[in-house]
Short mmCIF file of C-alpha atoms in Angstrom, two decimals:
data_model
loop_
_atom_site.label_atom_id
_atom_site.label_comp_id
_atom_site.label_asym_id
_atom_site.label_seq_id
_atom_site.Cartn_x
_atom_site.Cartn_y
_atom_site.Cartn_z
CA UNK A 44 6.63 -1.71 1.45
CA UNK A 45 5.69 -4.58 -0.81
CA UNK A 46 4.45 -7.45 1.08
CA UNK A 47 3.03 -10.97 1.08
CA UNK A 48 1.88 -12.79 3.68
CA UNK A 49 0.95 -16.41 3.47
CA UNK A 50 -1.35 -18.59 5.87
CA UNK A 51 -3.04 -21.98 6.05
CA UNK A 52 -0.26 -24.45 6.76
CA UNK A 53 -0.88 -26.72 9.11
CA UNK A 54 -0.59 -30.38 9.93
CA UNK A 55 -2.91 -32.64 7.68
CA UNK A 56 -3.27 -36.63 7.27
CA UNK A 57 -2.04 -38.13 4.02
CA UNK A 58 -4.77 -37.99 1.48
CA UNK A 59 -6.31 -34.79 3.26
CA UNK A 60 -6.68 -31.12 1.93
CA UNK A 61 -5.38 -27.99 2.96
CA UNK A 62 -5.99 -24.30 1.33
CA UNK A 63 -3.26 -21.91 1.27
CA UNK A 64 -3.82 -18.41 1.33
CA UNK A 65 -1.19 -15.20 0.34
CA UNK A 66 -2.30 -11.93 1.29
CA UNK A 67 -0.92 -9.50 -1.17
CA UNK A 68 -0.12 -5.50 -0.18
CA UNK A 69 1.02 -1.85 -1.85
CA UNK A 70 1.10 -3.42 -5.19
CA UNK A 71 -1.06 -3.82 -8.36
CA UNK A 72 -2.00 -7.28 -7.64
CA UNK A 73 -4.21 -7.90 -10.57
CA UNK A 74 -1.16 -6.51 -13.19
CA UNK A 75 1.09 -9.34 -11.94
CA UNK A 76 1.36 -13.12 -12.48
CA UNK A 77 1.78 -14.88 -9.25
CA UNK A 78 3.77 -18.54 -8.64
CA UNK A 79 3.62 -20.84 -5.36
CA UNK A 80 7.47 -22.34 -4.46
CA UNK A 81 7.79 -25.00 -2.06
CA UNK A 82 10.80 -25.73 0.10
CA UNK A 83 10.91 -29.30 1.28
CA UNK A 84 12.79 -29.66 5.12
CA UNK A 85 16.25 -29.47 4.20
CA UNK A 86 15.88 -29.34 0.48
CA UNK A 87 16.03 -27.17 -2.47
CA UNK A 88 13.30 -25.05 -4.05
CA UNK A 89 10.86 -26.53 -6.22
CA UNK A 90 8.37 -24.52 -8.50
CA UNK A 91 4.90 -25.49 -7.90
CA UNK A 92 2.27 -23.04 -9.89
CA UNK A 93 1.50 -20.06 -11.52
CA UNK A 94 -1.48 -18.07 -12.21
CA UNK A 95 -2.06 -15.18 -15.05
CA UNK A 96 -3.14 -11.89 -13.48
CA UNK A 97 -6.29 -12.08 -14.93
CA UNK A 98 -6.76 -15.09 -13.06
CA UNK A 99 -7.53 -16.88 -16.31
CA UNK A 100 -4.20 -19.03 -17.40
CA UNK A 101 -3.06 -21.46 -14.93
CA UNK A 102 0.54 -23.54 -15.15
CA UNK A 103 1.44 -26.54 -12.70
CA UNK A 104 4.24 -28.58 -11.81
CA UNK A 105 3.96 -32.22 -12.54
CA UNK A 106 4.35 -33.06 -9.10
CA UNK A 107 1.12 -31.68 -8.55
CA UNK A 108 -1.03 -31.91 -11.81
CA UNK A 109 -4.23 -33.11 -10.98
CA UNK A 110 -3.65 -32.39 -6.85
CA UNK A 111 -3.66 -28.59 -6.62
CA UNK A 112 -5.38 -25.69 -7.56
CA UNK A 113 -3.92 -22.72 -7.89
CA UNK A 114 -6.75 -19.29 -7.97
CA UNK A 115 -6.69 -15.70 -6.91
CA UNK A 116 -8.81 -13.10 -6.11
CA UNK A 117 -8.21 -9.75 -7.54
CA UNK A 118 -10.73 -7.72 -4.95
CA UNK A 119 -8.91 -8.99 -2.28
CA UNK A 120 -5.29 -9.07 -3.38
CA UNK A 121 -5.21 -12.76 -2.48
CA UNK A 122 -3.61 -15.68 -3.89
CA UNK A 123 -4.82 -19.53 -3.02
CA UNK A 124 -3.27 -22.73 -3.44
CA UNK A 125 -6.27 -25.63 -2.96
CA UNK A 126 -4.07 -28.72 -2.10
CA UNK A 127 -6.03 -32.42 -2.25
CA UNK A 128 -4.85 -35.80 -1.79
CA UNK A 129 -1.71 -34.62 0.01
CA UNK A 130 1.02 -36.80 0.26
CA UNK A 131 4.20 -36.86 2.62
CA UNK A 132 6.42 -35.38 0.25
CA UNK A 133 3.88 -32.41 -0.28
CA UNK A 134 5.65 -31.75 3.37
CA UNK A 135 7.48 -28.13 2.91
CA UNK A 136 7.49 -24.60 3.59
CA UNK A 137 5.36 -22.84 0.57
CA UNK A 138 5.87 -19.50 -0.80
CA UNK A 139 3.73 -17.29 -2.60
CA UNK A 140 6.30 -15.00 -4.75
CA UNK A 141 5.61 -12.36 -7.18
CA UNK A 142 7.54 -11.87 -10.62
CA UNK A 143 9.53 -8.76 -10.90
CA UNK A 144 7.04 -7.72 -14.35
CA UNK A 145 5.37 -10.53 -15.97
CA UNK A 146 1.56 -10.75 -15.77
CA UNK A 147 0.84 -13.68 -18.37
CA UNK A 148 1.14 -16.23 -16.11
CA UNK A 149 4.09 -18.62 -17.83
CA UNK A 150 6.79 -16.01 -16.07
CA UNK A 151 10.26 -16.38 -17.07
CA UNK A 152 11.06 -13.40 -15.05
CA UNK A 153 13.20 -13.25 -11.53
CA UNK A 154 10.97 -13.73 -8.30
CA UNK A 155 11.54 -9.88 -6.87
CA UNK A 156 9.47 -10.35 -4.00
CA UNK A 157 8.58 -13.27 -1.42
CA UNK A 158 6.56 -13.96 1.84
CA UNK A 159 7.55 -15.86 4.50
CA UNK A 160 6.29 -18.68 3.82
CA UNK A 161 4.14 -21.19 5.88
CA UNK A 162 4.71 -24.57 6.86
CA UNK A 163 2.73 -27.51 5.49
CA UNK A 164 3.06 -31.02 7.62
CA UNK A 165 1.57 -34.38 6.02
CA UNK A 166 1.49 -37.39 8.30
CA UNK A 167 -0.71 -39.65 10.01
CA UNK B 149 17.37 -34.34 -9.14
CA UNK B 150 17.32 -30.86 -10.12
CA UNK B 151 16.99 -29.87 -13.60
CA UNK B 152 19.92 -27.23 -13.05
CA UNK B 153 23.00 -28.11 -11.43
CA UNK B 154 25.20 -27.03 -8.52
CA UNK B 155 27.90 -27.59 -6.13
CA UNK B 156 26.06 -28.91 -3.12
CA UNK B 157 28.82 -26.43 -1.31
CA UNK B 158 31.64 -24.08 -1.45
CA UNK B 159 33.82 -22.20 0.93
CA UNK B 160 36.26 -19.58 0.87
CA UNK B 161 37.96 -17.21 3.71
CA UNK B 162 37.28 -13.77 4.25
CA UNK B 163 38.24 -11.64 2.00
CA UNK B 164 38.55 -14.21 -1.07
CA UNK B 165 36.60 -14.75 -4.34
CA UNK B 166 34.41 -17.88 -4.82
CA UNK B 167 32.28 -18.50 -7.50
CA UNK B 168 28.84 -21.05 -7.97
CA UNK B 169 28.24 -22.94 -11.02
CA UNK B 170 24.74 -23.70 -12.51
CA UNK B 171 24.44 -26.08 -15.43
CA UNK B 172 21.67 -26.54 -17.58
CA UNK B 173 20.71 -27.95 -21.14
CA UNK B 174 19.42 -27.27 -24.11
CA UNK B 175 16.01 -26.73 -23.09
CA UNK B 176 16.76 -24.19 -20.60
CA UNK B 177 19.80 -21.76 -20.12
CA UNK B 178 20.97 -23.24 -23.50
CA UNK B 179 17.68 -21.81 -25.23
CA UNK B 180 18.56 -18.50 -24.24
CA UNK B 181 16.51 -18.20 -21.00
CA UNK B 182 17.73 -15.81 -18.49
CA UNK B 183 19.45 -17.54 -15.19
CA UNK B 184 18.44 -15.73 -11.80
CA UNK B 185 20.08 -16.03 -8.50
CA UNK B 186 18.52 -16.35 -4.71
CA UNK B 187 20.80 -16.13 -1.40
CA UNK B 188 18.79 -17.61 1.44
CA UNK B 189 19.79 -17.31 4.70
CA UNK B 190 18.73 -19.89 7.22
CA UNK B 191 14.96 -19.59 8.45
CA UNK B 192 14.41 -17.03 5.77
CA UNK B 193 12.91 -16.96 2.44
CA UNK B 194 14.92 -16.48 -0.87
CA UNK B 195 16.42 -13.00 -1.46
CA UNK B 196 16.61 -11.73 -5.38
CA UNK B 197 20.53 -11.60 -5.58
CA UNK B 198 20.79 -11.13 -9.46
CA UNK B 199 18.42 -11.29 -12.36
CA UNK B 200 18.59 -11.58 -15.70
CA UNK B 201 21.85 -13.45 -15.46
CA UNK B 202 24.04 -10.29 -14.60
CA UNK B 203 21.76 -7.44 -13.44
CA UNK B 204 21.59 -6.50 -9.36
CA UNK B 205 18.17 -5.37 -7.73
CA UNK B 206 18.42 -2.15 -6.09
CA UNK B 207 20.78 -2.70 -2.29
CA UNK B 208 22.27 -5.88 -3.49
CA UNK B 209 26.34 -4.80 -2.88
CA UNK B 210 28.49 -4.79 -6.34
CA UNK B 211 30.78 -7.72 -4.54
CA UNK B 212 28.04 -9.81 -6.19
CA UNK B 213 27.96 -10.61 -9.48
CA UNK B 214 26.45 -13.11 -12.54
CA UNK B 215 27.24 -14.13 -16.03
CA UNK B 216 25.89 -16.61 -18.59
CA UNK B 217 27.41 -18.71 -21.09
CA UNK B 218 26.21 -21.58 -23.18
CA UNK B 219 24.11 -24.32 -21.49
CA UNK B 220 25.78 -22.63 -18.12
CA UNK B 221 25.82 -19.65 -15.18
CA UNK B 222 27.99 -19.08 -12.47
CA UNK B 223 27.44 -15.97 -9.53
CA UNK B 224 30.49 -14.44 -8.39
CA UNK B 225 30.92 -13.56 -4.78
CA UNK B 226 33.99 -10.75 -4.07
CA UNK B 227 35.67 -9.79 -0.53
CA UNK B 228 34.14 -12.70 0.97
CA UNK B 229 32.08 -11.35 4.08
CA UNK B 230 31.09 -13.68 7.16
CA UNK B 231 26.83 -12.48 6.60
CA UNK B 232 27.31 -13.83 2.56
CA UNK B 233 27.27 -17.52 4.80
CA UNK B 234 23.85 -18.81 3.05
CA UNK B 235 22.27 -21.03 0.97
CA UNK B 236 22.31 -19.80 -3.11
CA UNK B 237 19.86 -21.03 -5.80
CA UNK B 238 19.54 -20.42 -9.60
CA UNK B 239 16.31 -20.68 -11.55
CA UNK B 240 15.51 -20.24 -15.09
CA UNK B 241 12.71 -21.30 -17.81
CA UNK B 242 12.60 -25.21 -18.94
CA UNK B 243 10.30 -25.36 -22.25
CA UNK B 244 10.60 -28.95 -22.19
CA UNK B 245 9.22 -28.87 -18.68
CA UNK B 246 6.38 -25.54 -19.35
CA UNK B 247 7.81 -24.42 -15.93
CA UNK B 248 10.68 -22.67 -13.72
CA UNK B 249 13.50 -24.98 -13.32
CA UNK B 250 15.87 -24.33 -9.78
CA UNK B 251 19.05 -25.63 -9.32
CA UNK B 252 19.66 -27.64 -6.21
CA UNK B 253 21.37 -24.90 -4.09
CA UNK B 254 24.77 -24.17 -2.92
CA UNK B 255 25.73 -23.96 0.37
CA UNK B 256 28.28 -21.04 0.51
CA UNK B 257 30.65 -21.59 4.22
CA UNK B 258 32.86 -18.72 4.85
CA UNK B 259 35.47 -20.19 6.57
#
Protein backbone atom coordinates (compact mmCIF):
# COMPACT_ATOMS: atom_id res chain seq x y z
CA UNK A 1 0.00 0.00 0.00
CA UNK A 2 1.05 3.56 -0.70
CA UNK A 3 2.15 5.28 2.32
CA UNK A 4 3.55 8.41 3.95
CA UNK A 5 4.52 8.88 7.16
CA UNK A 6 5.43 12.20 8.61
CA UNK A 7 7.56 13.05 11.86
CA UNK A 8 9.21 15.98 13.62
CA UNK A 9 6.37 17.94 15.18
CA UNK A 10 6.83 18.93 18.32
CA UNK A 11 6.47 21.86 20.65
CA UNK A 12 8.90 24.83 19.77
CA UNK A 13 9.25 28.59 21.18
CA UNK A 14 8.22 31.39 18.86
CA UNK A 15 11.09 32.33 16.68
CA UNK A 16 12.55 28.64 16.96
CA UNK A 17 13.03 25.93 14.17
CA UNK A 18 11.69 22.69 13.63
CA UNK A 19 12.43 20.09 10.58
CA UNK A 20 9.73 18.02 9.31
CA UNK A 21 10.31 14.84 7.86
CA UNK A 22 7.76 12.45 5.40
CA UNK A 23 8.84 9.07 4.88
CA UNK A 24 7.64 8.00 1.52
CA UNK A 25 6.81 3.99 0.60
CA UNK A 26 5.80 1.48 -2.58
CA UNK A 27 5.91 4.36 -4.88
CA UNK A 28 8.25 6.07 -7.41
CA UNK A 29 9.12 8.84 -5.18
CA UNK A 30 11.50 10.64 -7.41
CA UNK A 31 8.63 10.61 -10.55
CA UNK A 32 6.29 12.64 -8.31
CA UNK A 33 6.02 16.28 -7.14
CA UNK A 34 5.39 16.44 -3.50
CA UNK A 35 3.34 19.50 -1.45
CA UNK A 36 3.26 20.11 2.50
CA UNK A 37 -0.64 21.14 3.75
CA UNK A 38 -1.12 22.48 7.06
CA UNK A 39 -4.27 22.24 9.14
CA UNK A 40 -4.48 24.92 11.76
CA UNK A 41 -6.59 23.60 15.25
CA UNK A 42 -9.98 23.90 14.14
CA UNK A 43 -9.39 25.42 10.77
CA UNK A 44 -9.35 24.77 7.16
CA UNK A 45 -6.51 23.51 4.97
CA UNK A 46 -3.95 25.75 3.82
CA UNK A 47 -1.31 24.89 1.04
CA UNK A 48 2.11 25.44 2.21
CA UNK A 49 4.87 24.06 -0.51
CA UNK A 50 5.76 22.09 -3.23
CA UNK A 51 8.80 20.54 -4.55
CA UNK A 52 9.57 19.19 -8.34
CA UNK A 53 10.58 15.53 -8.31
CA UNK A 54 13.81 16.28 -9.35
CA UNK A 55 14.14 18.14 -6.32
CA UNK A 56 15.09 21.17 -8.40
CA UNK A 57 11.82 23.63 -8.62
CA UNK A 58 10.51 24.75 -5.41
CA UNK A 59 6.92 26.79 -4.89
CA UNK A 60 5.85 28.42 -1.43
CA UNK A 61 2.98 29.91 0.10
CA UNK A 62 3.28 33.50 1.07
CA UNK A 63 2.67 32.74 4.50
CA UNK A 64 5.87 31.20 4.58
CA UNK A 65 8.22 32.80 1.88
CA UNK A 66 11.35 33.45 3.34
CA UNK A 67 10.53 30.99 6.69
CA UNK A 68 10.55 27.48 5.22
CA UNK A 69 12.35 25.25 3.20
CA UNK A 70 10.93 22.77 1.50
CA UNK A 71 13.79 19.66 0.09
CA UNK A 72 13.69 15.98 -0.55
CA UNK A 73 15.78 13.25 -0.86
CA UNK A 74 15.30 10.89 -3.65
CA UNK A 75 17.67 7.88 -2.08
CA UNK A 76 15.68 7.87 0.77
CA UNK A 77 12.13 8.50 -0.39
CA UNK A 78 11.97 11.42 2.03
CA UNK A 79 10.43 14.69 1.97
CA UNK A 80 11.56 17.74 4.51
CA UNK A 81 10.02 20.83 5.46
CA UNK A 82 12.96 23.16 7.34
CA UNK A 83 10.68 25.60 9.34
CA UNK A 84 12.62 28.95 10.96
CA UNK A 85 11.39 31.81 12.79
CA UNK A 86 8.16 30.01 13.70
CA UNK A 87 5.40 31.92 14.72
CA UNK A 88 2.08 30.98 16.68
CA UNK A 89 0.02 30.75 13.78
CA UNK A 90 2.61 28.27 12.14
CA UNK A 91 0.63 26.11 15.02
CA UNK A 92 -1.14 23.09 12.90
CA UNK A 93 -1.17 19.62 11.95
CA UNK A 94 1.16 19.34 8.60
CA UNK A 95 0.75 16.95 5.87
CA UNK A 96 3.02 15.72 3.41
CA UNK A 97 0.60 14.66 0.32
CA UNK A 98 1.46 13.35 -2.98
CA UNK A 99 -0.26 14.47 -6.39
CA UNK A 100 -2.20 11.83 -8.13
CA UNK A 101 0.50 12.37 -11.53
CA UNK A 102 2.25 15.57 -11.64
CA UNK A 103 6.04 15.60 -11.15
CA UNK A 104 6.89 19.37 -12.14
CA UNK A 105 6.43 20.67 -9.01
CA UNK A 106 3.58 23.63 -9.67
CA UNK A 107 0.79 20.56 -9.40
CA UNK A 108 -2.61 21.40 -10.33
CA UNK A 109 -3.51 17.85 -9.88
CA UNK A 110 -5.86 16.21 -6.93
CA UNK A 111 -3.83 15.17 -3.69
CA UNK A 112 -4.46 11.10 -4.14
CA UNK A 113 -2.57 10.22 -1.24
CA UNK A 114 -1.86 11.68 2.41
CA UNK A 115 -0.05 10.83 5.76
CA UNK A 116 -1.22 11.39 8.91
CA UNK A 117 0.06 14.19 9.63
CA UNK A 118 2.06 15.49 12.70
CA UNK A 119 1.41 18.10 15.03
CA UNK A 120 3.45 21.31 15.22
CA UNK A 121 2.96 23.52 18.65
CA UNK A 122 4.52 27.21 18.79
CA UNK A 123 4.43 28.91 22.16
CA UNK A 124 6.51 30.14 24.81
CA UNK B 1 -10.33 34.17 4.27
CA UNK B 2 -10.20 31.48 1.86
CA UNK B 3 -9.65 32.12 -1.67
CA UNK B 4 -12.59 29.56 -2.51
CA UNK B 5 -15.76 29.70 -0.85
CA UNK B 6 -18.13 27.49 1.15
CA UNK B 7 -20.97 27.00 3.38
CA UNK B 8 -19.33 26.82 6.77
CA UNK B 9 -22.17 23.85 7.13
CA UNK B 10 -24.96 21.86 5.81
CA UNK B 11 -27.27 19.16 6.99
CA UNK B 12 -29.68 16.88 5.64
CA UNK B 13 -31.53 13.55 7.04
CA UNK B 14 -30.85 10.20 6.05
CA UNK B 15 -31.66 9.30 3.04
CA UNK B 16 -31.81 12.97 1.40
CA UNK B 17 -29.66 14.85 -1.18
CA UNK B 18 -27.48 17.83 -0.11
CA UNK B 19 -25.19 19.52 -2.11
CA UNK B 20 -21.75 21.96 -1.20
CA UNK B 21 -20.98 24.98 -3.07
CA UNK B 22 -17.40 26.25 -3.86
CA UNK B 23 -16.94 29.66 -5.41
CA UNK B 24 -14.05 30.97 -6.97
CA UNK B 25 -12.89 33.78 -9.49
CA UNK B 26 -11.41 34.46 -12.37
CA UNK B 27 -8.07 33.46 -11.50
CA UNK B 28 -8.94 30.10 -10.43
CA UNK B 29 -11.98 27.77 -11.25
CA UNK B 30 -12.96 30.60 -13.70
CA UNK B 31 -9.56 30.02 -15.69
CA UNK B 32 -10.48 26.63 -16.30
CA UNK B 33 -8.62 24.89 -13.41
CA UNK B 34 -9.97 21.67 -12.29
CA UNK B 35 -11.91 21.80 -8.67
CA UNK B 36 -11.09 18.66 -6.38
CA UNK B 37 -12.93 17.51 -3.38
CA UNK B 38 -11.61 16.10 0.25
CA UNK B 39 -14.08 14.49 2.98
CA UNK B 40 -12.27 14.52 6.29
CA UNK B 41 -13.46 12.84 9.02
CA UNK B 42 -12.57 14.02 12.48
CA UNK B 43 -8.88 13.14 13.66
CA UNK B 44 -8.14 12.01 10.17
CA UNK B 45 -6.45 13.38 7.24
CA UNK B 46 -8.25 14.45 3.95
CA UNK B 47 -9.68 11.62 1.80
CA UNK B 48 -9.63 12.21 -2.28
CA UNK B 49 -13.52 12.26 -2.75
CA UNK B 50 -13.54 13.55 -6.44
CA UNK B 51 -11.00 14.92 -8.83
CA UNK B 52 -10.97 16.66 -11.71
CA UNK B 53 -14.25 18.29 -10.85
CA UNK B 54 -16.47 15.13 -11.61
CA UNK B 55 -14.24 12.01 -11.69
CA UNK B 56 -14.31 9.36 -8.44
CA UNK B 57 -10.99 7.56 -7.28
CA UNK B 58 -11.32 3.96 -7.25
CA UNK B 59 -13.91 2.82 -3.74
CA UNK B 60 -15.34 6.24 -3.50
CA UNK B 61 -19.43 5.07 -3.67
CA UNK B 62 -21.37 6.64 -6.90
CA UNK B 63 -23.79 8.52 -4.11
CA UNK B 64 -20.97 11.07 -4.51
CA UNK B 65 -20.69 13.24 -7.10
CA UNK B 66 -19.02 16.80 -8.66
CA UNK B 67 -19.60 19.26 -11.38
CA UNK B 68 -18.12 22.59 -12.51
CA UNK B 69 -19.50 25.61 -13.90
CA UNK B 70 -18.20 29.07 -14.44
CA UNK B 71 -16.23 30.75 -11.59
CA UNK B 72 -18.09 27.79 -9.42
CA UNK B 73 -18.28 23.82 -8.10
CA UNK B 74 -20.61 22.15 -6.05
CA UNK B 75 -20.22 18.05 -4.76
CA UNK B 76 -23.32 16.24 -4.59
CA UNK B 77 -23.96 13.87 -1.77
CA UNK B 78 -27.04 11.09 -2.55
CA UNK B 79 -28.93 8.71 0.10
CA UNK B 80 -27.51 10.63 2.81
CA UNK B 81 -25.63 8.01 5.12
CA UNK B 82 -24.86 8.72 8.97
CA UNK B 83 -20.56 7.80 8.19
CA UNK B 84 -20.80 10.81 5.14
CA UNK B 85 -20.93 13.13 8.77
CA UNK B 86 -17.42 14.99 7.97
CA UNK B 87 -15.73 17.86 7.18
CA UNK B 88 -15.51 18.56 2.98
CA UNK B 89 -12.91 20.80 1.26
CA UNK B 90 -12.36 21.92 -2.40
CA UNK B 91 -9.02 22.95 -3.85
CA UNK B 92 -8.00 24.10 -7.16
CA UNK B 93 -5.05 26.19 -8.97
CA UNK B 94 -4.91 30.20 -8.25
CA UNK B 95 -2.41 31.75 -11.02
CA UNK B 96 -2.74 34.95 -9.40
CA UNK B 97 -1.57 33.30 -6.21
CA UNK B 98 1.33 30.55 -8.11
CA UNK B 99 -0.30 28.06 -5.62
CA UNK B 100 -3.28 25.58 -4.59
CA UNK B 101 -6.14 27.53 -3.37
CA UNK B 102 -8.72 25.43 -0.62
CA UNK B 103 -11.92 26.47 0.18
CA UNK B 104 -12.74 26.91 3.81
CA UNK B 105 -14.55 23.55 4.40
CA UNK B 106 -18.02 22.45 4.93
CA UNK B 107 -19.17 20.83 7.73
CA UNK B 108 -21.71 18.20 6.42
CA UNK B 109 -24.30 17.10 9.85
CA UNK B 110 -26.52 14.30 9.02
CA UNK B 111 -29.24 14.91 11.06
Amino acid sequence: EVQLLESGGGLVQPGGSLRLSCAASRFSFSSYAMSWVRQAPGKGLEWVSAISGSGGHTYDADSVKGRFTISRDNSKNTLYLEMNSLRAEDTAVYYCAKPSRCSVGDCREAFDIWGQGTMVTVSS
Amino acid sequence: QSVLTQPPSVSGAPGQRVTISCTGSSSNIGAGYEVHWYQQLPGTAPKLLIYDNSNRPSGVPDRFSGSKSGTSASLAITGLQAEDEADYYCQSYDNSLSGVVFGGGTKLTVL
